[in-house]
Coordinates of C-alpha atoms in Angstrom, one line a residue:
Chain A
X141 CA -10.8 19.9 -4.7
X142 CA -10.2 18.0 -1.5
X143 CA -11.3 20.1 1.5
X144 CA -8.0 18.8 3.1
X145 CA -5.9 20.6 0.5
X146 CA -8.1 23.7 0.6
X147 CA -7.6 24.1 4.4
X148 CA -3.9 23.2 4.4
X149 CA -2.9 25.6 1.8
X150 CA -2.0 29.2 2.6
X151 CA -3.7 31.6 2.7
X152 CA -5.9 29.4 4.9
X153 CA -9.5 29.6 4.0
X154 CA -8.8 31.3 0.7
X155 CA -10.6 30.7 -2.6
X156 CA -9.1 28.6 -5.4
X157 CA -8.5 30.6 -8.5
X158 CA -7.6 28.5 -11.6
X159 CA -4.9 29.7 -14.0
X160 CA -4.5 26.8 -16.4
X161 CA -6.4 23.7 -17.4
X162 CA -3.9 20.9 -17.2
X163 CA -6.2 18.1 -18.3
X164 CA -9.8 18.2 -19.6
X165 CA -12.5 15.7 -18.8
X166 CA -11.6 13.5 -21.8
X167 CA -7.9 13.5 -20.9
X168 CA -8.7 12.5 -17.3
X169 CA -10.8 9.7 -18.6
X170 CA -8.0 8.5 -20.9
X171 CA -5.4 8.7 -18.2
X172 CA -7.6 6.7 -15.8
X173 CA -8.3 4.1 -18.6
X174 CA -4.5 3.8 -19.1
X175 CA -3.9 3.4 -15.3
X176 CA -6.7 0.7 -15.2
X177 CA -4.8 -1.3 -17.9
X178 CA -1.5 -0.8 -16.1
X179 CA -3.1 -2.1 -12.8
X180 CA -4.3 -5.2 -14.6
X181 CA -1.0 -5.7 -16.5
X182 CA 1.2 -5.2 -13.4
X183 CA -0.9 -7.7 -11.3
X184 CA -1.6 -10.1 -14.1
X185 CA -5.3 -9.6 -13.6
X186 CA -7.4 -8.4 -10.7
X187 CA -7.3 -11.3 -8.4
X188 CA -6.7 -10.2 -4.8
X189 CA -6.6 -6.5 -5.9
X190 CA -8.4 -4.1 -3.6
X191 CA -8.8 -0.3 -4.1
X192 CA -8.4 1.9 -1.1
X193 CA -9.4 5.5 -1.7
X194 CA -7.8 8.3 0.4
X195 CA -10.4 10.6 1.9
X196 CA -11.5 12.9 0.5
X197 CA -9.8 13.5 -2.9
X198 CA -9.3 9.9 -3.8
X199 CA -12.9 8.7 -3.4
X200 CA -14.3 9.9 -6.7
X201 CA -11.2 8.8 -8.6
X202 CA -11.4 5.3 -7.1
X203 CA -15.1 5.1 -8.1
X204 CA -14.1 5.9 -11.7
X205 CA -11.2 3.4 -11.7
X206 CA -13.4 0.7 -10.3
X207 CA -15.9 1.2 -13.1
X208 CA -13.2 1.2 -15.7
X209 CA -11.6 -2.0 -14.3
X210 CA -15.1 -3.6 -14.5
X211 CA -15.6 -2.5 -18.1
X212 CA -12.1 -3.8 -19.1
X213 CA -11.9 -7.1 -17.1
X214 CA -15.4 -7.8 -15.8
X215 CA -14.2 -7.9 -12.2
X216 CA -15.9 -6.0 -9.5
X217 CA -12.9 -4.9 -7.4
X218 CA -13.6 -4.4 -3.7
X219 CA -13.2 -0.7 -2.8
X220 CA -12.7 0.9 0.6
X221 CA -12.1 4.4 1.9
X222 CA -9.4 5.5 4.4
X223 CA -9.1 8.7 6.4
X224 CA -5.5 9.1 7.6
X225 CA -5.9 12.1 10.0
X226 CA -5.3 10.0 13.1
X227 CA -2.0 8.7 11.6
X228 CA -0.6 12.1 10.5
X229 CA 2.8 13.2 11.7
X230 CA 1.7 16.8 12.1
X231 CA -0.9 16.2 14.9
X232 CA -0.4 19.0 17.4
X233 CA 1.5 21.2 14.9
X234 CA -1.6 22.3 13.1
X235 CA -5.4 21.6 13.1
X236 CA -6.0 18.0 12.3
X237 CA -9.5 16.5 12.2
X238 CA -10.8 13.3 10.7
X239 CA -12.7 14.5 7.6
X240 CA -14.7 11.6 6.5
X241 CA -15.4 7.9 7.1
X242 CA -12.9 5.1 7.0
X243 CA -14.8 2.1 5.6
X244 CA -12.7 -1.0 5.0
X245 CA -14.9 -4.1 5.3
X246 CA -12.4 -6.8 4.3
X247 CA -9.3 -8.2 5.8
X248 CA -6.4 -6.8 3.8
X249 CA -4.1 -9.7 4.7
X250 CA -2.6 -11.2 1.5
X251 CA -4.3 -8.7 -0.7
X252 CA -2.8 -6.3 -3.3
X253 CA -3.9 -2.9 -2.1
X254 CA -3.9 0.0 -4.7
X255 CA -4.0 3.2 -2.8
X256 CA -5.8 5.9 -4.8
X257 CA -5.5 9.6 -4.4
X258 CA -6.0 12.7 -6.6
X259 CA -2.6 14.4 -6.1
X260 CA 0.7 13.2 -4.8
X261 CA 2.7 16.1 -3.2
X262 CA 4.9 15.8 -0.1
X263 CA 4.1 12.1 0.4
X264 CA 3.1 12.6 4.0
X265 CA -0.5 11.5 3.5
X266 CA 0.8 8.3 1.8
X267 CA 3.2 7.7 4.7
X268 CA 0.3 8.0 7.1
X269 CA -1.9 5.7 4.9
X270 CA 0.8 3.0 4.9
X271 CA 0.8 3.0 8.7
X272 CA -3.0 3.0 8.8
X273 CA -3.2 0.0 6.4
X274 CA -1.2 -2.2 8.7
X275 CA -4.0 -2.0 11.2
X276 CA -6.3 -3.7 8.7
X277 CA -4.1 -6.7 8.0
X278 CA -0.8 -7.4 6.1
X279 CA -1.3 -6.7 2.4
X280 CA 0.9 -8.8 0.0
X281 CA 1.8 -5.6 -1.7
X282 CA 0.7 -1.9 -1.6
X283 CA 0.7 0.1 -4.9
X284 CA -0.1 3.8 -5.4
X285 CA -2.2 5.3 -8.1
X286 CA -2.6 9.1 -8.5
X287 CA -4.0 11.4 -11.1
X288 CA -1.3 14.1 -10.7
X289 CA 2.2 13.8 -9.3
X290 CA 3.2 17.4 -8.7
X291 CA 6.7 16.8 -7.1
X292 CA 8.1 18.4 -3.9
X293 CA 8.4 15.0 -2.1
X294 CA 9.6 15.2 1.5
X295 CA 9.7 11.4 2.0
X296 CA 11.1 8.5 -0.1
X297 CA 7.7 7.6 -1.7
X298 CA 6.9 7.2 -5.4
X299 CA 3.7 6.4 -7.3
X300 CA 3.2 3.2 -9.3
X301 CA 0.6 4.6 -11.6
X302 CA 0.5 8.3 -12.6
X303 CA -2.0 10.1 -14.7
X304 CA 0.3 13.0 -15.4
X305 CA 3.6 14.4 -14.0
X306 CA 3.0 18.1 -13.4
X307 CA 5.9 20.4 -12.4
X308 CA 4.5 23.0 -9.9
X309 CA 5.6 25.7 -7.6
X310 CA 5.1 24.8 -3.9
X311 CA 2.5 27.6 -3.4
X312 CA 0.4 26.5 -6.4
X313 CA -2.7 24.4 -6.0
X314 CA -3.9 21.5 -8.1
X315 CA -7.6 20.8 -8.3
X316 CA -8.6 17.4 -9.6
X317 CA -12.1 16.5 -10.4
X318 CA -13.7 14.2 -13.1
X319 CA -14.3 17.3 -15.3
X320 CA -10.6 18.0 -15.5
X321 CA -7.5 19.1 -13.7
X322 CA -6.8 22.8 -13.0
X323 CA -3.6 24.5 -11.8
X324 CA -4.0 27.7 -9.9
X325 CA -3.6 29.2 -6.5
X326 CA -5.4 30.1 -3.3
X327 CA -6.4 33.8 -2.9
X328 CA -7.9 35.6 0.0
Chain B
X638 CA -13.0 29.0 23.9
X639 CA -11.5 26.5 26.1
X640 CA -9.0 23.7 26.2
X641 CA -11.2 22.0 28.8
X642 CA -14.4 20.0 29.1
X643 CA -16.1 20.9 32.3
X644 CA -19.8 21.2 31.8
X645 CA -22.0 20.6 28.7
X646 CA -24.3 23.4 29.9
X647 CA -21.4 25.8 29.1
X648 CA -20.8 24.7 25.5
X649 CA -23.0 25.4 22.5
X650 CA -24.9 23.0 20.3
X651 CA -22.4 23.1 17.5
X652 CA -19.6 22.0 19.8
X653 CA -21.7 19.1 21.1
X654 CA -22.5 18.1 17.5
X655 CA -18.9 18.2 16.5
X656 CA -17.9 16.0 19.4
X657 CA -20.7 13.5 18.5
X658 CA -19.7 13.5 14.9
X659 CA -16.1 12.9 15.9
X660 CA -17.4 10.0 18.0
X661 CA -18.7 8.3 14.8
X662 CA -15.0 8.1 13.6
X663 CA -13.9 6.6 16.9
X664 CA -16.7 4.0 16.9
X665 CA -15.3 2.9 13.5
X666 CA -11.8 2.8 15.0
X667 CA -13.1 0.7 17.9
X668 CA -14.4 -1.9 15.4
X669 CA -11.1 -2.4 13.5
X670 CA -9.0 -5.6 13.8
X671 CA -6.4 -3.4 15.7
X672 CA -8.6 -0.8 17.4
X673 CA -5.8 1.6 18.1
X674 CA -4.4 4.7 16.4
X675 CA -1.2 6.6 17.0
X676 CA -2.9 10.0 17.2
X677 CA -1.8 11.0 20.7
X678 CA 1.6 9.3 20.8
X679 CA 3.8 11.0 23.3
X680 CA 1.0 12.7 25.2
X681 CA 0.5 11.9 28.9
X682 CA -2.9 11.9 30.6
X683 CA -3.2 11.9 34.4
X684 CA -6.2 10.3 36.1
X685 CA -7.1 11.9 39.3
X686 CA -10.1 10.2 40.9
X687 CA -11.0 11.5 44.4
X688 CA -14.2 9.4 44.3
X689 CA -14.3 5.7 43.6
X690 CA -15.0 4.8 40.0
X691 CA -14.6 1.7 38.0
X692 CA -16.4 2.3 34.8
X693 CA -15.6 5.9 34.0
X694 CA -12.0 5.4 35.0
X695 CA -11.6 2.2 32.9
X696 CA -13.3 3.9 30.0
X697 CA -11.0 7.0 30.1
X698 CA -8.0 4.7 30.5
X699 CA -9.0 2.6 27.5
X700 CA -9.8 5.6 25.4
X701 CA -6.4 7.1 26.1
X702 CA -4.6 3.9 25.3
X703 CA -6.5 3.4 22.1
X704 CA -5.2 6.9 21.1
X705 CA -1.6 5.7 22.1
X706 CA -1.4 8.2 24.9
X707 CA 0.4 7.3 28.1
X708 CA -1.7 7.2 31.3
X709 CA -0.6 7.8 34.8
X710 CA -2.8 7.2 37.8
X711 CA -2.7 9.6 40.7
X712 CA -3.4 7.6 43.8
X713 CA -5.5 10.0 45.8
X714 CA -5.7 7.9 48.9
X715 CA -2.0 7.4 49.4
X716 CA -0.7 10.6 47.9
X717 CA 0.7 13.7 49.6
X718 CA -2.9 15.1 49.5
X719 CA -3.6 12.8 52.5
X720 CA -0.4 14.3 54.0
X721 CA -1.9 17.8 53.9
X722 CA -0.6 19.1 50.5
X723 CA -3.0 21.5 49.0
X724 CA -4.8 20.6 45.8
X725 CA -3.2 23.5 44.0
X726 CA 0.3 22.3 45.0
X727 CA -0.6 18.8 43.8
X728 CA -1.9 20.1 40.5
X729 CA 1.3 22.2 40.1
X730 CA 3.4 19.1 40.8
X731 CA 1.5 17.0 38.2
X732 CA 1.8 19.8 35.7
X733 CA 5.6 20.1 36.4
X734 CA 5.9 16.3 35.6
X735 CA 4.9 17.2 32.0
X736 CA 1.4 16.0 31.9
X737 CA -0.8 17.1 29.0
X738 CA -4.3 16.5 30.5
X739 CA -5.9 15.9 33.8
X740 CA -9.0 13.8 34.1
X741 CA -10.6 14.7 37.4
X742 CA -13.4 13.3 39.5
X743 CA -14.2 14.9 42.8
X744 CA -17.1 15.0 45.3
X745 CA -17.2 18.8 45.3
X746 CA -19.3 20.7 42.8
X747 CA -17.2 22.8 40.5
X748 CA -13.8 21.5 41.5
X749 CA -12.6 20.5 38.0
X750 CA -13.7 23.9 36.8
X751 CA -11.6 25.6 39.5
X752 CA -8.6 23.5 38.5
X753 CA -9.1 24.5 34.9
X754 CA -9.1 28.1 35.9
X755 CA -5.9 27.6 37.9
X756 CA -4.0 25.9 35.1
X757 CA -5.2 28.2 32.4
X758 CA -4.5 27.1 28.9
X759 CA -1.3 25.2 29.6
X760 CA -2.9 21.8 30.0
X761 CA -6.4 20.4 29.5
X762 CA -8.8 19.5 32.3
X763 CA -11.6 17.0 31.7
X764 CA -14.4 16.7 34.2
X765 CA -15.1 13.0 34.9
X766 CA -17.9 13.9 37.4
X767 CA -18.0 16.6 40.1
X768 CA -20.4 16.2 43.0
X769 CA -24.0 16.8 41.9
X770 CA -22.9 19.2 39.2
X771 CA -21.9 17.6 35.9
X772 CA -20.6 14.5 34.2
X773 CA -20.1 15.7 30.6
X774 CA -18.8 12.6 29.0
X775 CA -21.8 10.6 30.3
X776 CA -24.2 13.2 28.8
X777 CA -22.4 12.9 25.5
X778 CA -22.3 9.1 25.5
X779 CA -26.0 8.9 26.4
X780 CA -26.9 11.4 23.6
X781 CA -24.6 9.5 21.2
X782 CA -26.2 6.1 22.1
X783 CA -29.6 7.5 21.3
X784 CA -28.5 9.1 18.0
X785 CA -27.0 5.8 17.0
X786 CA -30.1 3.9 18.0
X787 CA -32.5 6.2 16.2
X788 CA -30.4 7.3 13.2
X789 CA -27.5 4.8 12.9
X790 CA -24.8 7.4 13.5
X791 CA -24.6 10.9 14.9
X792 CA -23.6 12.5 11.6
X793 CA -22.6 16.1 11.3
X794 CA -25.9 17.5 12.5
X795 CA -26.8 15.2 15.4
X796 CA -30.4 15.6 16.4
X797 CA -32.9 14.1 18.9
X798 CA -35.7 16.2 17.6
X799 CA -39.1 14.5 18.0
X800 CA -37.8 12.1 20.7
X801 CA -39.4 12.2 24.2
X802 CA -37.0 11.2 26.9
X803 CA -38.0 10.6 30.5
X804 CA -35.2 10.9 33.1
X805 CA -36.4 8.7 35.9
X806 CA -35.2 8.4 39.5
X807 CA -33.0 10.4 41.9
X808 CA -32.6 13.5 39.8
X809 CA -31.8 15.6 42.8
X810 CA -28.6 13.9 43.5
X811 CA -27.6 13.2 39.9
X812 CA -24.9 14.9 37.9
X813 CA -25.7 12.4 35.2
X814 CA -29.2 13.8 34.9
X815 CA -27.9 17.4 34.7
X816 CA -25.4 16.5 31.9
X817 CA -28.0 14.3 30.1
X818 CA -30.5 17.2 30.2
X819 CA -27.9 19.6 28.7
X820 CA -27.1 17.2 25.9
X821 CA -30.7 16.2 25.1
X822 CA -32.0 19.7 25.1
X823 CA -29.2 20.9 23.0
X824 CA -30.1 18.3 20.4
X825 CA -33.8 19.2 20.4
X826 CA -35.3 16.4 22.4
X827 CA -38.4 16.8 24.7
X828 CA -37.4 15.9 28.2
X829 CA -39.6 15.0 31.2
X830 CA -38.1 14.6 34.7
X831 CA -39.8 11.8 36.6
X832 CA -39.0 11.6 40.3
X833 CA -40.7 11.4 43.7
X834 CA -41.1 14.8 45.2
X835 CA -38.3 14.3 47.7
X836 CA -35.9 13.5 44.9
X837 CA -36.9 16.3 42.5
X838 CA -34.3 19.0 42.0
X839 CA -34.8 22.1 44.2
X840 CA -33.2 24.5 41.8
X841 CA -36.2 24.3 39.6
X842 CA -35.5 27.4 37.6
X843 CA -32.5 25.7 36.1
X844 CA -34.7 22.9 34.9
X845 CA -36.9 24.3 32.2
X846 CA -38.6 21.0 31.6
X847 CA -41.7 19.2 32.6
X848 CA -41.5 17.5 36.0
X849 CA -43.8 14.8 37.3
X850 CA -43.9 12.2 40.0
X851 CA -46.1 9.9 38.1
X852 CA -44.2 7.5 35.8
X853 CA -47.2 5.5 34.7
X854 CA -49.0 8.6 33.5
X855 CA -46.1 9.8 31.3
X856 CA -44.8 6.4 30.2
X857 CA -47.1 5.9 27.1
X858 CA -45.7 9.1 25.5
X859 CA -42.0 8.3 26.1
X860 CA -39.6 7.0 23.5
X861 CA -36.8 6.7 26.0
X862 CA -36.5 6.0 29.7
X863 CA -33.2 7.1 31.1
X864 CA -33.0 5.4 34.5
X865 CA -30.8 6.8 37.2
X866 CA -29.0 4.8 39.9
X867 CA -30.4 5.1 43.4
X868 CA -27.3 6.5 45.0
X869 CA -27.4 5.1 48.5
X870 CA -24.0 6.6 49.3
X871 CA -25.3 10.2 48.5
X872 CA -28.4 10.3 50.6
X873 CA -29.6 9.9 54.1
X874 CA -31.4 6.7 54.9
X875 CA -34.5 8.7 55.6
X876 CA -34.9 10.2 52.1
X877 CA -36.4 7.3 50.3
X878 CA -38.9 6.2 52.9
X879 CA -39.2 2.8 51.4
X880 CA -37.3 1.1 48.7
X881 CA -40.3 -1.2 48.0
X882 CA -42.4 1.9 47.5
X883 CA -39.9 3.3 45.1
X884 CA -39.8 0.1 43.1
X885 CA -43.6 0.0 43.0
X886 CA -43.8 3.6 41.6
X887 CA -40.5 4.0 39.6
X888 CA -38.9 0.7 39.1
X889 CA -39.0 -1.1 35.7
X890 CA -40.6 -4.2 37.1
X891 CA -41.7 -7.1 35.0
X892 CA -45.3 -5.9 35.2
X893 CA -44.4 -2.4 34.2
X894 CA -42.2 -3.6 31.4
X895 CA -45.0 -5.8 30.0
X896 CA -47.1 -2.7 29.6
X897 CA -44.3 -0.8 27.8
X898 CA -44.2 -0.2 24.1
X899 CA -41.7 -2.7 22.6
X900 CA -39.8 0.1 20.9
X901 CA -39.2 1.9 24.2
X902 CA -35.5 2.4 24.8
X903 CA -34.0 2.0 28.3
X904 CA -30.7 3.6 29.3
X905 CA -28.9 3.3 32.6
X906 CA -25.5 4.8 33.5
X907 CA -24.6 1.9 35.7
X908 CA -23.8 0.2 37.9
X909 CA -27.4 -1.1 38.1
X910 CA -29.0 -1.9 41.3
X911 CA -30.7 -5.1 40.1
X912 CA -34.2 -5.4 41.3
X913 CA -34.5 -1.7 42.2
X914 CA -34.2 0.5 39.1
X915 CA -34.9 -2.4 36.8
X916 CA -35.9 -6.1 37.4
X917 CA -33.4 -8.9 36.6
X918 CA -35.6 -10.4 33.9
X919 CA -36.1 -7.1 32.1
X920 CA -32.4 -6.3 32.2
X921 CA -31.4 -9.7 30.8
X922 CA -34.2 -10.4 28.3
X923 CA -35.8 -7.2 27.0
X924 CA -34.8 -5.7 23.6
X925 CA -33.7 -2.1 23.4
X926 CA -32.0 -2.1 26.8
X927 CA -28.9 -0.2 25.6
X928 CA -26.8 -0.4 28.7
X929 CA -23.9 -2.3 27.2
X930 CA -24.1 -0.1 24.1
X931 CA -23.7 2.9 26.4
X932 CA -20.5 1.4 27.9
X933 CA -19.1 0.6 24.4
X934 CA -19.9 4.1 23.1
X935 CA -18.4 5.6 26.3
X936 CA -14.9 4.7 25.1
X937 CA -15.4 6.2 21.6
X938 CA -16.9 9.4 23.1
X939 CA -13.9 9.8 25.5
X940 CA -11.5 9.2 22.5
X941 CA -13.3 12.0 20.7
X942 CA -13.0 14.3 23.7
X943 CA -9.3 13.5 24.3
X944 CA -8.4 13.8 20.6
X945 CA -10.4 17.0 20.3
X946 CA -8.6 18.6 23.2
X947 CA -5.1 17.2 22.8
X948 CA -4.7 16.3 19.2
X949 CA -6.9 18.4 16.9
X950 CA -5.2 21.7 17.7
X951 CA -8.6 23.3 18.0
X952 CA -10.2 24.4 21.2
X953 CA -13.8 23.6 22.2
X954 CA -16.0 26.7 21.7

């Protein structure tokens, strides 16, 4: 699970306890394969497509997507990472620290950026990411790919590519990793 | 726990490492097409410089602006301070204006620390150099520059272990030397003080390091030479009996530079007295003179400090 989510979910510093397996490894792989096809279909190929993974939960997912895109279309899609801490709207309200490196080597001007994250929840991380992206150029389009959309949006943001829509309670926690998706909660 | 940055000697190794690791992030921000983030939007930082400063002041100013904070300058020469207002009243006034942080430089040892005591936890105080005491952001940026040179980045466990650093020059009058020493020792470097006897620190007990007056003897074992500026404004004319003698024994002259290992790193906090601490030709031509890198990193280090104190919601231990 992303350290970000672990730290932001009450009780703070708790331990994740899984209750249900939502997707197993094969199902995650199948979902990512479908998303890869959808990305190619939507953009009529992979020309100008760039993957930008949100730190930290999106990085492994973007790596898998990039491999699948290569297997399907033979294109090595440029991939970057983005940490949005410095763009968050809750700086000063709770502890915010950049977690990991931002590494975007190319000018995003004119590109189709596919933001990749593990879980879409309130939408505030994506809001921050959209602001951050503008500092790296003016993309032609920005699309959003997530493994799980768990609802509870607080902003008018929607994903373009979704692995699975998962109804959740606010206090539940979703753990996405390549071995599967677990639903549970944090316990002290 | 503190909302302030007053002296590196008072904070532990983990806190120093965390600031250096955070600096890695701001080095990256500084290299972006638009090197500015909205992290401190709506925060106001007051610059209160009782001593002249160009570099440190510009560096803090730029750091604040790259974090989207607002900066106000407190004109110490024309303010009510010169009309007899007490420092406490001045600080109270600035605080009442709604400022979030004070960046203070003053000729008196310990003054920023006293201001920090006075304001408590309501606003942050950052020491930009006090007398002969401390210059914490300089210590951090020098340590960061060395981590970057030897390891590429600081990383989460910054270390200068195995590196031998000579701090050369007027150590006695140098707050830079004191803060450098705190940072270097914290990161596990071996430090040797190189200074003529009259410019060696008198508070020797506080300097648990080797001290020598013979640069040439120690030079072959050094990985880094941290030059200090000869601060004419801080000493009597009589102290350094002869500038020529100083250059002969401690200056990085062309002759001395030719004998140096090519990998030897040279630092200098600036501004350089060309032809005294270091010869023109060495300054302009030699590799591994990291003075400009120090200046560039200074902005990122100060962004890290400002963000850590004002934005992260976490206090420095």
